[in-house]
Amino acid sequence: MKILMATSEAVPFAKTGGLADAVSALSLALAQEGHEVRIIIPRYYSINRSNLQYLEGALGVHTGEREEWSAVYTALLPGAPAKNPVPVYFIDHEQFFGRDGIYGVPSEPDFLDNPRRFTFFSRAVFQLCRKLGWYPDVVHAHDWPVALVPVFLKYGERTGGLAKTVSVLTIHNLGYQGIYHKDNYAYANLDWQVFYEAGFDDWNMMNLLKAGINTADKLNTVSPNYAAETQTQAYGFRLDGVLRYRSGDYRGILNGIDTKVWNPKTDWYIPKPYSMKDMSGKRLAKEALQKEFQLPLEPDVPLIGMVSRLTEQKGVGELFGPAYGSAWSICQDMALQMVLIGSGDPWCENEIKSLSSRLANFKAHIGYSEAASHLIEAGSDFFLMPSRYEPCGLNQMYSLAYGTLPIVRNTGGLADTVENFNQDTGAGTGFMFNDLTPQAIYNTVGWAVWAYYNCRSQVEAMRIRGMQQDFSWKKSAKQYLALYAEALAQAAKKSG
Ligand code: ADP
Ligand code: GLC
């Protein structure tokens, strides 16, 4: 099958979160299965052109205002099988992407011209196919920035070589929908009738994700439980009705993890690799982590790690909220250590810096570091992820693979991947709570710490059980292939 991934993020080129990991790892897994996969992504300013190859000839894209011209560069996605490489195409448009930031910068978190930047990019997807003379069976779009891809395909682009192409839209996070003033619609170069027919209309605004959900041939989100949750009012971000309407075409497919990158047996960021059979490397990683974060070197004090975007989604209010968050009491009352790396909302970064300076057993780095995130996964005893909602979540899976027990809220993909500790039987792979309250986080961390001191053999058995889980992309790639096949069969039936 020929598959084109349309995305605003892909490792190692551009990343703000798990979307980037998921897109590249899925592409690699599909290539591994012998499919022809290509990726299209904007050439952000941070992606060095000198590492890319220039493709002759400019790309012209019709927008509602004018023809926009851009250059195209290409590179190969690292890690693909030599016999079946995965080309990545970079759309280079100086005015739209020649600046710092993917979606924004701290002083302007959502660039004012984002609707135009991503409308242009979504159109460019089809022009690229024509330029290359390469026509995919499936164009697979990820999240709101490219939610116009299925819309453009349905309304106008399904011609010539693309006549049989189908679209799949993956929702990685329903919290971000791309809602903009409808003045921006004209730039998309679509009739006003389509504005209503495709369901762009959102209380007189333009909602890109909503239109994508309405028009994609097939849809999915990144875990079965989140697929069910998003069809309820509590988790639907006002699109639960739209998703319920499409429930026949909507699936939950759990993300995998890239086991080449996230594997304690081969991880080059940790002092000594380890495995289920020899866990000595984990103790060394704990020591290295304590040193790195300037914590006392205490091998037998439970160490709790966090790696997170610091936004409401991740439950940071209940943990770090001034005067009500439970992190302070947790660190004051319990014999534990806590480390964190993260960046995000300024209030939260400040609060964390302040806690870090006042508490001897809580140390944090504000920022982004692959190296630190690997060391935290390997060196911690527990990994805390009290998400308000979590479409899939990668870090809890990394944790399980590293024998680090997740402490998570029972929601989204966390519920699909972690099994709660059962004190009577010893079963489980982590510790879970239902309600997102400071008290519930406090109590559940307390439970994990208690188990660490009092049920040591059960805790060690849980680590091994976590390490035995198979979170490779192979399984998920098969489910995507089944979804693509369904979309193609459905389209063939309609046209035939
Ligand atoms: P989300 O995409 O919602 O942020 P995920 O758990 O799916 O959540 O993915 C987060 C990804 O981003 C993981 O690969 C995680 O290691 C990485 N990450 C997040 N914050 C940081 C950070 N400060 N430093 C390094 N990696 C980070
Ligand atoms: C989003 C979600 C996260 C998911 C990731 C990759 O960023 O917040 O839960 O794991 O996408 O699909």
Coordinates of C-alpha atoms and ligand atoms in Angstrom, one line a residue:
M1 CA 0.0 0.0 0.0
K2 CA 1.1 3.6 -0.7
I3 CA 0.7 5.8 2.4
L4 CA 1.3 9.5 2.7
M5 CA 1.6 10.9 6.3
A6 CA 0.7 14.5 6.5
T7 CA 1.9 16.0 9.8
S8 CA 3.1 19.1 11.6
E9 CA 5.6 17.1 13.7
A10 CA 7.8 14.0 13.2
V11 CA 11.0 13.0 15.1
P12 CA 13.8 13.7 14.6
F13 CA 12.9 16.8 12.7
A14 CA 10.2 18.7 14.8
K15 CA 8.6 17.8 18.1
T16 CA 6.6 19.3 20.8
G17 CA 5.1 16.1 22.1
G18 CA 4.1 12.5 21.5
L19 CA 2.6 13.2 18.1
A20 CA 6.1 13.5 16.7
D21 CA 7.1 10.1 18.1
A22 CA 3.9 8.4 17.0
V23 CA 4.0 9.6 13.4
S24 CA 7.6 8.5 12.8
A25 CA 7.4 5.3 14.6
L26 CA 4.2 4.3 12.8
S27 CA 5.8 5.2 9.5
L28 CA 8.8 3.0 10.3
A29 CA 6.6 0.1 11.4
L30 CA 4.6 0.3 8.2
A31 CA 7.7 0.4 6.1
Q32 CA 9.0 -2.6 8.0
E33 CA 5.8 -4.5 6.9
G34 CA 6.8 -3.6 3.3
H35 CA 4.5 -0.7 2.6
E36 CA 5.5 2.4 0.7
V37 CA 5.4 5.3 3.2
R38 CA 6.3 9.0 2.7
I39 CA 5.9 11.9 5.0
I40 CA 5.2 15.5 4.4
I41 CA 6.0 18.2 7.0
P42 CA 6.7 21.9 7.0
R43 CA 10.3 23.0 6.8
Y44 CA 10.5 24.9 10.1
Y45 CA 13.3 27.4 10.6
S46 CA 14.9 25.0 13.1
I47 CA 15.3 22.3 10.4
N48 CA 18.6 22.9 8.9
R49 CA 18.3 23.0 5.1
S50 CA 21.9 22.0 4.6
N51 CA 21.1 18.5 5.8
L52 CA 18.3 18.2 3.2
Q53 CA 18.3 17.7 -0.5
Y54 CA 16.7 20.3 -2.7
L55 CA 14.0 19.1 -5.1
E56 CA 14.2 20.9 -8.5
G57 CA 11.2 23.1 -9.3
A58 CA 8.9 25.2 -7.1
L59 CA 5.6 24.1 -5.8
G60 CA 2.6 26.3 -6.6
V61 CA -0.4 26.2 -4.3
H62 CA -3.7 27.9 -5.0
T63 CA -5.2 29.6 -2.0
G64 CA -8.2 31.8 -1.9
E65 CA -6.0 34.9 -2.2
R66 CA -3.1 34.1 -4.5
E67 CA -0.8 31.3 -5.7
E68 CA 1.7 30.6 -2.9
W69 CA 5.1 29.4 -4.0
S70 CA 7.4 27.2 -1.9
A71 CA 10.4 25.1 -2.3
V72 CA 10.5 21.4 -1.5
Y73 CA 13.4 19.6 0.3
T74 CA 13.8 16.0 1.1
A75 CA 15.6 13.6 3.4
L76 CA 15.2 10.0 4.5
L77 CA 13.6 9.1 7.8
P78 CA 16.3 7.6 10.0
G79 CA 15.7 4.0 11.0
A80 CA 13.9 2.7 8.0
P81 CA 14.9 -0.6 6.4
A82 CA 17.6 -0.1 3.8
K83 CA 15.5 -1.8 1.2
N84 CA 12.4 0.3 1.9
P85 CA 13.4 3.9 2.8
V86 CA 10.8 6.4 4.0
P87 CA 11.3 9.8 2.2
V88 CA 10.3 12.9 4.1
Y89 CA 9.3 16.0 2.1
F90 CA 9.8 19.4 3.7
I91 CA 7.6 22.3 2.4
D92 CA 9.8 25.4 2.6
H93 CA 7.8 28.6 2.7
E94 CA 9.7 31.5 4.1
Q95 CA 6.9 33.7 5.2
F96 CA 5.0 30.9 6.9
F97 CA 7.7 28.7 8.4
G98 CA 10.9 30.8 8.4
R99 CA 10.6 31.7 12.1
D100 CA 11.1 30.2 15.5
G101 CA 8.4 27.9 16.8
I102 CA 6.1 25.2 15.4
Y103 CA 2.7 26.6 16.5
G104 CA 4.0 29.6 18.4
V105 CA 6.6 31.1 20.7
P106 CA 6.2 32.0 24.4
S107 CA 5.2 35.5 23.6
E108 CA 2.6 34.3 21.0
P109 CA 1.7 30.7 21.8
D110 CA -0.7 30.4 18.8
F111 CA 0.6 32.4 15.8
L112 CA -2.0 34.7 14.5
D113 CA -1.5 33.3 11.0
N114 CA -1.7 29.6 12.0
P115 CA -5.0 29.1 10.1
R116 CA -3.2 30.3 6.9
R117 CA 0.1 28.5 7.6
F118 CA -1.7 25.1 8.0
T119 CA -4.3 25.7 5.3
F120 CA -1.5 26.4 2.9
F121 CA 0.4 23.3 4.1
S122 CA -2.7 21.1 3.8
R123 CA -3.2 22.1 0.2
A124 CA 0.5 21.6 -0.5
V125 CA 0.0 17.9 0.3
F126 CA -1.9 17.4 -3.0
Q127 CA 0.4 19.5 -5.1
L128 CA 3.4 17.6 -3.8
C129 CA 1.8 14.3 -5.0
R130 CA 1.3 15.8 -8.5
K131 CA 4.8 17.2 -8.6
L132 CA 6.2 13.8 -7.7
G133 CA 3.8 11.9 -9.8
W134 CA 3.4 9.7 -6.8
Y135 CA -0.2 9.0 -5.7
P136 CA -0.9 7.4 -2.4
D137 CA -3.8 5.0 -1.7
V138 CA -4.2 6.6 1.7
V139 CA -3.4 10.0 2.9
H140 CA -3.2 9.9 6.7
A141 CA -3.5 13.2 8.4
H142 CA -2.7 13.8 12.1
D143 CA -4.4 16.3 14.3
W144 CA -5.9 19.8 13.7
P145 CA -3.1 21.3 11.7
V146 CA -3.7 19.0 8.8
A147 CA -7.4 18.3 9.4
L148 CA -8.1 20.2 6.1
V149 CA -6.4 17.4 4.2
P150 CA -9.5 15.1 4.2
V151 CA -11.7 18.1 3.5
F152 CA -9.6 19.2 0.5
L153 CA -9.5 15.6 -0.7
K154 CA -13.3 15.3 -0.6
Y155 CA -14.0 18.7 -2.0
G156 CA -11.9 19.1 -5.1
E157 CA -8.7 17.2 -4.9
R158 CA -9.9 13.7 -5.5
T159 CA -9.1 13.8 -9.2
G160 CA -6.6 12.3 -11.6
G161 CA -4.0 10.2 -9.9
L162 CA -5.8 10.9 -6.6
A163 CA -9.2 9.7 -7.8
K164 CA -9.1 6.6 -5.6
T165 CA -7.2 8.0 -2.7
V166 CA -8.9 7.8 0.7
S167 CA -8.3 9.7 3.9
V168 CA -7.7 8.7 7.5
L169 CA -7.6 11.3 10.3
T170 CA -5.9 10.5 13.6
I171 CA -6.9 12.5 16.6
H172 CA -3.9 12.7 19.0
N173 CA -5.5 15.3 21.2
L174 CA -9.0 16.5 21.1
G175 CA -8.1 19.5 23.3
Y176 CA -6.6 21.3 20.3
Q177 CA -9.0 21.8 17.4
G178 CA -7.8 24.8 15.5
I179 CA -10.7 27.2 16.1
Y180 CA -10.3 30.5 14.2
H181 CA -12.3 33.4 13.0
K182 CA -14.2 32.5 9.9
D183 CA -12.7 35.3 8.0
N184 CA -9.8 32.9 7.6
Y185 CA -12.0 30.5 5.6
A186 CA -11.7 32.4 2.3
Y187 CA -8.0 31.4 2.2
A188 CA -8.9 27.7 2.0
N189 CA -10.4 28.4 -1.4
L190 CA -13.6 26.4 -0.8
D191 CA -17.2 27.3 -1.4
W192 CA -19.2 28.7 1.5
Q193 CA -21.6 25.9 1.0
V194 CA -18.8 23.5 2.1
F195 CA -18.4 25.6 5.3
Y196 CA -21.7 24.3 6.5
E197 CA -21.8 21.0 4.7
A198 CA -18.4 19.9 6.0
G199 CA -19.3 21.3 9.5
F200 CA -16.6 23.9 9.8
D201 CA -19.2 26.1 11.6
D202 CA -18.6 26.2 15.3
W203 CA -20.7 29.0 16.9
N204 CA -19.9 31.2 14.0
M205 CA -16.2 30.4 14.2
M206 CA -14.2 28.0 11.9
N207 CA -13.3 24.7 13.5
L208 CA -10.7 22.8 11.4
L209 CA -10.7 19.5 13.4
K210 CA -14.5 19.4 13.3
A211 CA -14.5 19.6 9.5
G212 CA -11.8 17.0 9.3
I213 CA -13.8 14.6 11.6
N214 CA -16.9 15.1 9.4
T215 CA -15.1 14.4 6.1
A216 CA -12.3 11.9 6.7
D217 CA -13.1 8.4 5.3
K218 CA -12.0 6.8 8.5
L219 CA -11.0 8.2 11.9
N220 CA -9.2 7.0 14.9
T221 CA -7.7 8.2 18.2
V222 CA -4.7 6.7 19.9
S223 CA -6.3 4.3 22.5
P224 CA -9.5 2.4 22.7
N225 CA -10.5 3.9 26.0
Y226 CA -10.0 7.5 24.8
A227 CA -12.1 6.6 21.7
A228 CA -14.9 5.7 24.0
E229 CA -14.3 8.7 26.4
T230 CA -14.3 11.2 23.5
Q231 CA -17.8 10.2 22.7
T232 CA -19.0 11.5 26.1
Q233 CA -19.7 15.0 27.2
A234 CA -17.0 14.9 29.9
Y235 CA -14.2 14.2 27.4
G236 CA -15.6 15.3 24.1
F237 CA -14.4 18.9 24.1
R238 CA -17.8 19.8 22.6
L239 CA -17.2 17.3 19.7
D240 CA -18.6 14.3 21.4
G241 CA -21.8 14.5 19.3
V242 CA -19.8 14.8 16.0
L243 CA -17.8 11.8 17.1
R244 CA -20.8 9.8 18.1
Y245 CA -22.3 10.5 14.7
R246 CA -19.2 9.0 13.1
S247 CA -18.8 6.2 15.6
G248 CA -19.1 3.6 12.8
D249 CA -15.9 4.9 11.2
Y250 CA -14.1 5.8 14.4
R251 CA -11.6 3.5 16.2
G252 CA -9.2 3.5 19.1
I253 CA -5.7 2.2 18.2
L254 CA -3.1 2.2 20.9
N255 CA 0.2 3.8 20.1
G256 CA 3.3 1.7 20.4
I257 CA 6.7 2.8 21.5
D258 CA 9.9 2.9 19.5
T259 CA 11.7 0.0 21.1
K260 CA 15.0 1.0 19.4
V261 CA 15.0 4.3 21.2
W262 CA 13.3 3.3 24.4
N263 CA 14.9 0.1 25.5
P264 CA 16.9 -0.4 28.7
K265 CA 19.0 -3.1 27.1
T266 CA 20.4 -0.7 24.5
D267 CA 19.9 2.8 25.9
W268 CA 23.0 4.9 25.5
Y269 CA 21.8 7.6 27.8
I270 CA 22.1 5.4 30.9
P271 CA 25.3 4.4 32.7
K272 CA 24.8 0.7 32.2
P273 CA 22.2 -1.2 30.2
Y274 CA 19.9 -3.5 32.1
S275 CA 17.2 -6.2 31.5
M276 CA 14.8 -8.3 33.5
K277 CA 17.5 -10.8 34.1
D278 CA 20.0 -8.3 35.4
M279 CA 18.6 -5.2 37.0
S280 CA 21.9 -3.9 38.4
G281 CA 22.0 -1.2 35.7
K282 CA 18.7 0.3 37.2
R283 CA 20.4 0.9 40.5
L284 CA 23.3 2.7 38.7
A285 CA 20.8 4.7 36.8
K286 CA 19.1 5.8 40.0
E287 CA 22.5 6.9 41.4
A288 CA 23.3 8.8 38.2
L289 CA 19.9 10.5 38.3
Q290 CA 20.3 11.5 41.9
K291 CA 23.7 13.0 41.0
E292 CA 22.4 14.7 38.0
F293 CA 19.6 16.4 40.0
Q294 CA 21.8 17.0 43.0
L295 CA 19.7 14.8 45.3
P296 CA 21.3 12.9 48.2
L297 CA 22.5 9.5 47.0
E298 CA 20.0 7.3 48.8
P299 CA 19.6 3.9 47.0
D300 CA 16.8 2.8 49.3
V301 CA 14.5 5.9 49.2
P302 CA 11.8 5.6 46.6
L303 CA 12.4 8.0 43.7
I304 CA 9.5 9.4 41.8
G305 CA 10.1 10.8 38.3
M306 CA 8.1 13.0 36.0
V307 CA 8.7 14.1 32.3
S308 CA 5.9 16.3 31.1
R309 CA 4.6 19.2 29.2
L310 CA 3.4 21.5 32.0
T311 CA -0.2 22.1 30.9
E312 CA -3.6 21.5 32.4
Q313 CA -4.0 18.3 30.5
K314 CA -1.3 16.7 32.6
G315 CA -2.9 17.4 35.9
V316 CA -0.3 19.9 36.9
G317 CA -2.9 22.1 38.7
E318 CA -3.7 19.5 41.2
L319 CA -0.1 18.8 41.8
F320 CA 1.6 22.2 41.7
G321 CA -1.3 24.7 41.9
P322 CA -0.3 27.4 44.4
A323 CA -1.7 26.7 47.9
Y324 CA -3.8 23.7 46.8
G325 CA -1.5 21.4 44.8
S326 CA -0.3 18.3 46.7
A327 CA 3.3 18.2 45.6
W328 CA 4.5 20.2 48.6
S329 CA 2.7 18.0 51.1
I330 CA 3.8 14.8 49.3
C331 CA 7.5 15.9 49.6
Q332 CA 7.1 17.2 53.1
D333 CA 5.3 14.2 54.5
M334 CA 6.8 11.2 52.8
A335 CA 10.2 9.5 52.8
L336 CA 10.8 9.9 49.1
Q337 CA 12.6 11.9 46.4
M338 CA 11.1 13.5 43.4
V339 CA 12.6 14.7 40.1
L340 CA 11.0 16.4 37.1
I341 CA 11.9 17.7 33.7
G342 CA 9.3 19.7 31.9
S343 CA 8.3 23.0 30.4
G344 CA 5.1 24.7 29.6
D345 CA 2.8 27.2 31.4
P346 CA 4.8 30.0 33.0
W347 CA 2.9 29.9 36.3
C348 CA 3.7 26.2 36.6
E349 CA 7.4 26.6 35.7
N350 CA 7.7 29.3 38.4
E351 CA 5.9 27.2 41.0
I352 CA 8.1 24.2 40.3
K353 CA 11.3 26.4 40.5
S354 CA 10.1 27.7 43.8
L355 CA 9.4 24.2 45.2
S356 CA 12.7 23.0 44.0
S357 CA 14.5 25.7 45.9
R358 CA 12.5 25.1 49.1
L359 CA 12.4 21.3 49.3
A360 CA 15.5 19.1 49.8
N361 CA 13.9 16.1 48.2
F362 CA 12.3 17.7 45.1
K363 CA 14.5 18.8 42.2
A364 CA 13.5 19.9 38.8
H365 CA 14.9 21.0 35.5
I366 CA 12.8 23.4 33.5
G367 CA 13.4 22.7 29.8
Y368 CA 13.6 19.9 27.4
S369 CA 16.2 17.2 27.3
E370 CA 16.1 13.8 25.7
A371 CA 19.0 12.6 27.8
A372 CA 17.4 13.7 31.1
S373 CA 14.1 12.0 30.1
H374 CA 15.8 8.7 29.5
L375 CA 17.7 8.9 32.8
I376 CA 14.4 9.7 34.6
E377 CA 12.7 6.7 33.0
A378 CA 15.5 4.4 33.9
G379 CA 16.6 5.8 37.3
S380 CA 13.1 6.3 38.9
D381 CA 11.2 3.7 41.0
F382 CA 7.9 5.3 40.1
F383 CA 6.7 7.6 37.3
L384 CA 3.9 10.1 38.1
M385 CA 1.4 11.0 35.4
P386 CA -1.9 12.3 36.9
S387 CA -3.4 13.4 33.6
R388 CA -6.8 15.2 33.4
Y389 CA -7.2 13.4 30.1
E390 CA -4.7 11.3 28.1
P391 CA -5.3 10.2 24.5
C392 CA -2.6 7.6 24.8
G393 CA 0.5 8.7 26.7
L394 CA 3.9 7.4 25.8
N395 CA 5.7 8.0 29.0
Q396 CA 3.8 5.4 31.1
M397 CA 4.7 2.9 28.4
Y398 CA 8.4 3.9 28.5
S399 CA 8.2 3.6 32.3
L400 CA 6.8 0.0 32.1
A401 CA 9.6 -0.9 29.6
Y402 CA 12.2 0.4 32.1
G403 CA 10.7 -1.4 35.1
T404 CA 9.5 1.9 36.6
L405 CA 6.0 1.7 38.0
P406 CA 3.5 4.2 36.7
I407 CA 1.3 6.1 39.2
V408 CA -1.5 7.3 36.9
R409 CA -5.0 8.5 36.8
N410 CA -7.5 5.9 35.5
T411 CA -8.2 7.7 32.2
G412 CA -7.6 7.4 28.4
G413 CA -4.7 5.4 27.3
L414 CA -3.3 5.2 30.8
A415 CA -6.2 2.9 31.7
D416 CA -5.5 0.8 28.6
T417 CA -1.8 0.3 29.4
V418 CA -1.5 0.2 33.2
E419 CA -3.0 -2.4 35.5
N420 CA -3.7 -1.3 39.1
F421 CA -1.8 -3.0 41.9
N422 CA -3.8 -5.5 43.8
Q423 CA -2.4 -5.9 47.3
D424 CA -4.1 -9.3 47.9
T425 CA -2.9 -11.1 44.7
G426 CA 0.2 -9.0 44.0
A427 CA -1.1 -8.4 40.4
G428 CA -0.7 -5.2 38.5
T429 CA 1.9 -3.0 36.9
G430 CA 1.2 0.4 38.5
F431 CA -0.9 2.5 40.9
M432 CA -4.1 4.2 39.8
F433 CA -6.7 6.6 41.0
N434 CA -10.0 7.8 39.6
D435 CA -10.7 11.4 40.6
L436 CA -8.3 14.1 39.7
T437 CA -7.9 15.8 43.1
P438 CA -4.8 16.9 45.1
Q439 CA -6.0 14.4 47.8
A440 CA -6.2 11.5 45.4
I441 CA -2.7 12.1 44.0
Y442 CA -1.4 12.4 47.6
N443 CA -3.1 9.2 48.7
T444 CA -2.0 7.2 45.7
V445 CA 1.6 8.3 45.8
G446 CA 1.4 7.5 49.5
W447 CA 0.2 4.0 48.6
A448 CA 3.0 3.4 46.1
V449 CA 5.6 4.6 48.7
W450 CA 4.0 2.4 51.3
A451 CA 4.2 -0.6 48.9
Y452 CA 7.9 0.2 48.2
Y453 CA 8.8 -0.1 51.9
N454 CA 6.4 -2.9 52.8
C455 CA 5.7 -5.1 49.8
R456 CA 9.2 -5.2 48.3
S457 CA 8.9 -8.5 46.5
Q458 CA 5.5 -7.6 45.0
V459 CA 6.9 -4.3 43.8
E460 CA 9.9 -6.1 42.2
A461 CA 7.5 -8.6 40.5
M462 CA 5.4 -5.7 39.2
R463 CA 8.6 -4.2 37.6
I464 CA 9.3 -7.5 35.8
R465 CA 5.6 -7.7 34.7
G466 CA 5.8 -4.2 33.2
M467 CA 9.0 -5.1 31.3
Q468 CA 7.4 -8.1 29.8
Q469 CA 4.6 -6.1 28.1
D470 CA 4.8 -5.8 24.3
F471 CA 4.3 -2.2 23.3
S472 CA 6.0 -2.5 19.9
W473 CA 4.5 -0.7 17.0
K474 CA 4.0 -3.9 15.0
K475 CA 0.6 -4.6 16.6
S476 CA -0.7 -1.1 16.1
A477 CA 0.6 -0.9 12.5
K478 CA -1.5 -4.0 11.7
Q479 CA -4.6 -2.2 13.1
Y480 CA -3.8 0.9 11.0
L481 CA -3.5 -1.3 7.9
A482 CA -6.8 -2.8 8.6
L483 CA -8.4 0.6 9.0
Y484 CA -6.8 1.7 5.7
A485 CA -8.1 -1.4 4.0
E486 CA -11.6 -0.7 5.3
A487 CA -11.5 2.9 4.0
L488 CA -10.4 1.6 0.6
A489 CA -13.1 -1.1 0.5
Q490 CA -15.8 1.4 1.5
A491 CA -14.7 3.9 -1.1
A492 CA -14.6 1.2 -3.8
K493 CA -18.1 0.0 -2.8
K494 CA -19.4 3.6 -3.1
S495 CA -17.9 4.3 -6.5
G496 CA -18.6 0.8 -7.8
Ligands
ADP1 P1 2.0 14.5 25.1 O1 2.2 14.2 23.6 O2 0.6 14.8 25.4 O3 3.0 15.5 25.6 P2 3.1 11.8 25.5 O4 3.3 11.0 26.7 O5 2.4 11.1 24.4 O6 2.3 13.1 25.9 O7 4.4 12.2 24.8 C1 5.3 13.1 25.4 C2 6.6 12.9 24.7 O8 7.4 14.1 24.9 C3 7.5 11.8 25.3 O9 8.3 11.3 24.3 C4 8.3 12.5 26.4 O10 9.5 11.9 26.7 C5 8.5 13.8 25.7 N1 8.7 15.0 26.5 C6 7.8 15.8 27.1 N2 8.4 16.8 27.8 C7 9.7 16.6 27.7 C8 10.9 17.2 28.3 N3 10.7 18.3 29.0 N4 12.1 16.7 28.0 C9 12.2 15.6 27.2 N5 11.2 15.0 26.7 C10 9.9 15.4 26.9
GLC2 C1 -0.9 13.6 22.1 C2 -1.5 13.1 23.4 C3 -0.8 11.9 24.0 C4 -0.4 10.9 22.9 C5 0.3 11.6 21.7 C6 0.7 10.7 20.6 O1 0.1 14.5 22.3 O2 -1.6 14.1 24.4 O3 -1.6 11.2 25.0 O4 0.3 9.8 23.4 O5 -0.5 12.6 21.2 O6 -0.4 10.0 20.0

